[in-house]
Amino acid sequence: MIAHVSIGVRDIDRSKRFYEAVLEPLGYKCLRAARSLVGYGYGRDSIALWVVQAEHPLPADEKSGLHVCFTAANASAVDAFHAAAIASGGRDNGAPGLRADYGEGYYAAFAIDPDGYRIEAYHQG
């Protein structure tokens, strides 16, 4: 249903380093650098996430309900996603673990990127 999501960031170089580190354990990679704007498209086979330099990025609002969730091949990839997020300038927003209230076998980790966007990786075991 959704082709891709775009987020605006203040510092494209910082965000490129962050997203390349956190998405690599999940099998996502930079598929394209944009020609008409400063940005990068990430995905597996097609671009699912655009990270673009924005003049007025959305202000961080942890109570907005907005977050982006990425699928992981296994729990180890979720763990690596979370570790990379913290090591690359993100903040913890929920350590890796089972989330029984989300469903049986739902294993997830949550982080906040350098611009305040909430991101998640999950594996349904």
GROMACS .gro file of C-alpha atoms in nm:
model
  125
    1MET     CA    1   0.000   0.000   0.000
    2ILE     CA    2   0.274   0.251   0.088
    3ALA     CA    3   0.552   0.289  -0.167
    4HIS     CA    4   0.796   0.478   0.057
    5VAL     CA    5   0.827   0.721   0.348
    6SER     CA    6   1.039   1.037   0.342
    7ILE     CA    7   1.183   1.213   0.643
    8GLY     CA    8   1.348   1.554   0.650
    9VAL     CA    9   1.669   1.594   0.848
   10ARG     CA   10   1.892   1.885   0.951
   11ASP     CA   11   2.230   1.728   0.874
   12ILE     CA   12   2.223   1.486   0.580
   13ASP     CA   13   2.580   1.361   0.636
   14ARG     CA   14   2.509   1.274   1.002
   15SER     CA   15   2.184   1.106   0.906
   16LYS     CA   16   2.347   0.909   0.624
   17ARG     CA   17   2.604   0.770   0.868
   18PHE     CA   18   2.330   0.689   1.120
   19TYR     CA   19   2.091   0.518   0.879
   20GLU     CA   20   2.361   0.322   0.701
   21ALA     CA   21   2.474   0.183   1.038
   22VAL     CA   22   2.129   0.098   1.177
   23LEU     CA   23   1.978  -0.039   0.856
   24GLU     CA   24   2.273  -0.258   0.753
   25PRO     CA   25   2.193  -0.535   1.009
   26LEU     CA   26   1.838  -0.543   0.870
   27GLY     CA   27   1.952  -0.594   0.511
   28TYR     CA   28   1.864  -0.243   0.395
   29LYS     CA   29   2.120  -0.037   0.207
   30CYS     CA   30   2.147   0.293   0.026
   31LEU     CA   31   2.003   0.222  -0.317
   32ARG     CA   32   2.021   0.572  -0.459
   33ALA     CA   33   2.152   0.919  -0.391
   34ALA     CA   34   1.899   1.173  -0.517
   35ARG     CA   35   1.994   1.399  -0.805
   36SER     CA   36   1.737   1.675  -0.757
   37LEU     CA   37   1.780   1.707  -0.381
   38VAL     CA   38   2.031   1.611  -0.120
   39GLY     CA   39   1.910   1.278   0.007
   40TYR     CA   40   1.945   0.902   0.012
   41GLY     CA   41   1.700   0.621  -0.055
   42TYR     CA   42   1.722   0.303   0.152
   43GLY     CA   43   1.567  -0.037   0.095
   44ARG     CA   44   1.625  -0.399   0.009
   45ASP     CA   45   1.497  -0.435  -0.345
   46SER     CA   46   1.327  -0.097  -0.378
   47ILE     CA   47   1.344   0.227  -0.185
   48ALA     CA   48   1.131   0.219   0.130
   49LEU     CA   49   1.280   0.520   0.311
   50TRP     CA   50   1.407   0.852   0.177
   51VAL     CA   51   1.624   1.060   0.410
   52VAL     CA   52   1.649   1.414   0.274
   53GLN     CA   53   1.801   1.745   0.377
   54ALA     CA   54   1.511   1.971   0.478
   55GLU     CA   55   1.495   2.340   0.547
   56HIS     CA   56   1.226   2.288   0.814
   57PRO     CA   57   1.230   1.927   0.944
   58LEU     CA   58   0.936   1.831   1.162
   59PRO     CA   59   1.013   1.911   1.524
   60ALA     CA   60   1.072   1.606   1.740
   61ASP     CA   61   0.758   1.510   1.932
   62GLU     CA   62   0.784   1.184   2.121
   63LYS     CA   63   0.410   1.197   2.196
   64SER     CA   64   0.304   1.232   1.829
   65GLY     CA   65   0.264   0.858   1.773
   66LEU     CA   66   0.473   0.879   1.455
   67HIS     CA   67   0.738   0.613   1.410
   68VAL     CA   68   0.887   0.402   1.133
   69CYS     CA   69   0.922   0.026   1.180
   70PHE     CA   70   1.161  -0.196   0.983
   71THR     CA   71   1.140  -0.575   0.956
   72ALA     CA   72   1.433  -0.787   1.066
   73ALA     CA   73   1.525  -1.141   0.961
   74ASN     CA   74   1.579  -1.253   1.320
   75ALA     CA   75   1.620  -1.135   1.680
   76SER     CA   76   1.997  -1.096   1.637
   77ALA     CA   77   1.937  -0.839   1.363
   78VAL     CA   78   1.704  -0.647   1.597
   79ASP     CA   79   1.978  -0.649   1.862
   80ALA     CA   80   2.236  -0.525   1.610
   81PHE     CA   81   1.998  -0.250   1.490
   82HIS     CA   82   1.959  -0.121   1.846
   83ALA     CA   83   2.332  -0.139   1.923
   84ALA     CA   84   2.413   0.047   1.600
   85ALA     CA   85   2.154   0.315   1.676
   86ILE     CA   86   2.308   0.389   2.016
   87ALA     CA   87   2.666   0.375   1.881
   88SER     CA   88   2.577   0.608   1.591
   89GLY     CA   89   2.427   0.899   1.784
   90GLY     CA   90   2.074   0.775   1.847
   91ARG     CA   91   1.899   0.737   2.181
   92ASP     CA   92   1.745   0.429   2.338
   93ASN     CA   93   1.366   0.420   2.328
   94GLY     CA   94   1.318   0.056   2.427
   95ALA     CA   95   1.581  -0.215   2.458
   96PRO     CA   96   1.555  -0.530   2.246
   97GLY     CA   97   1.312  -0.785   2.381
   98LEU     CA   98   0.983  -0.966   2.346
   99ARG     CA   99   0.673  -0.746   2.343
  100ALA     CA  100   0.394  -0.985   2.443
  101ASP     CA  101   0.139  -0.703   2.435
  102TYR     CA  102   0.214  -0.659   2.060
  103GLY     CA  103   0.164  -1.027   1.981
  104GLU     CA  104   0.311  -1.367   2.048
  105GLY     CA  105   0.676  -1.382   1.942
  106TYR     CA  106   0.698  -1.007   1.865
  107TYR     CA  107   1.063  -0.918   1.929
  108ALA     CA  108   1.149  -0.549   1.888
  109ALA     CA  109   1.383  -0.264   1.975
  110PHE     CA  110   1.318   0.108   1.964
  111ALA     CA  111   1.548   0.406   1.914
  112ILE     CA  112   1.533   0.777   1.843
  113ASP     CA  113   1.745   0.904   1.556
  114PRO     CA  114   1.958   1.223   1.578
  115ASP     CA  115   1.666   1.435   1.453
  116GLY     CA  116   1.417   1.292   1.703
  117TYR     CA  117   1.239   1.045   1.474
  118ARG     CA  118   1.130   0.729   1.652
  119ILE     CA  119   1.234   0.410   1.474
  120GLU     CA  120   1.181   0.042   1.546
  121ALA     CA  121   1.307  -0.293   1.423
  122TYR     CA  122   1.104  -0.606   1.481
  123HIS     CA  123   1.103  -0.976   1.413
  124GLN     CA  124   0.797  -1.192   1.446
  125GLY     CA  125   0.922  -1.526   1.578
   0.00000   0.00000   0.00000
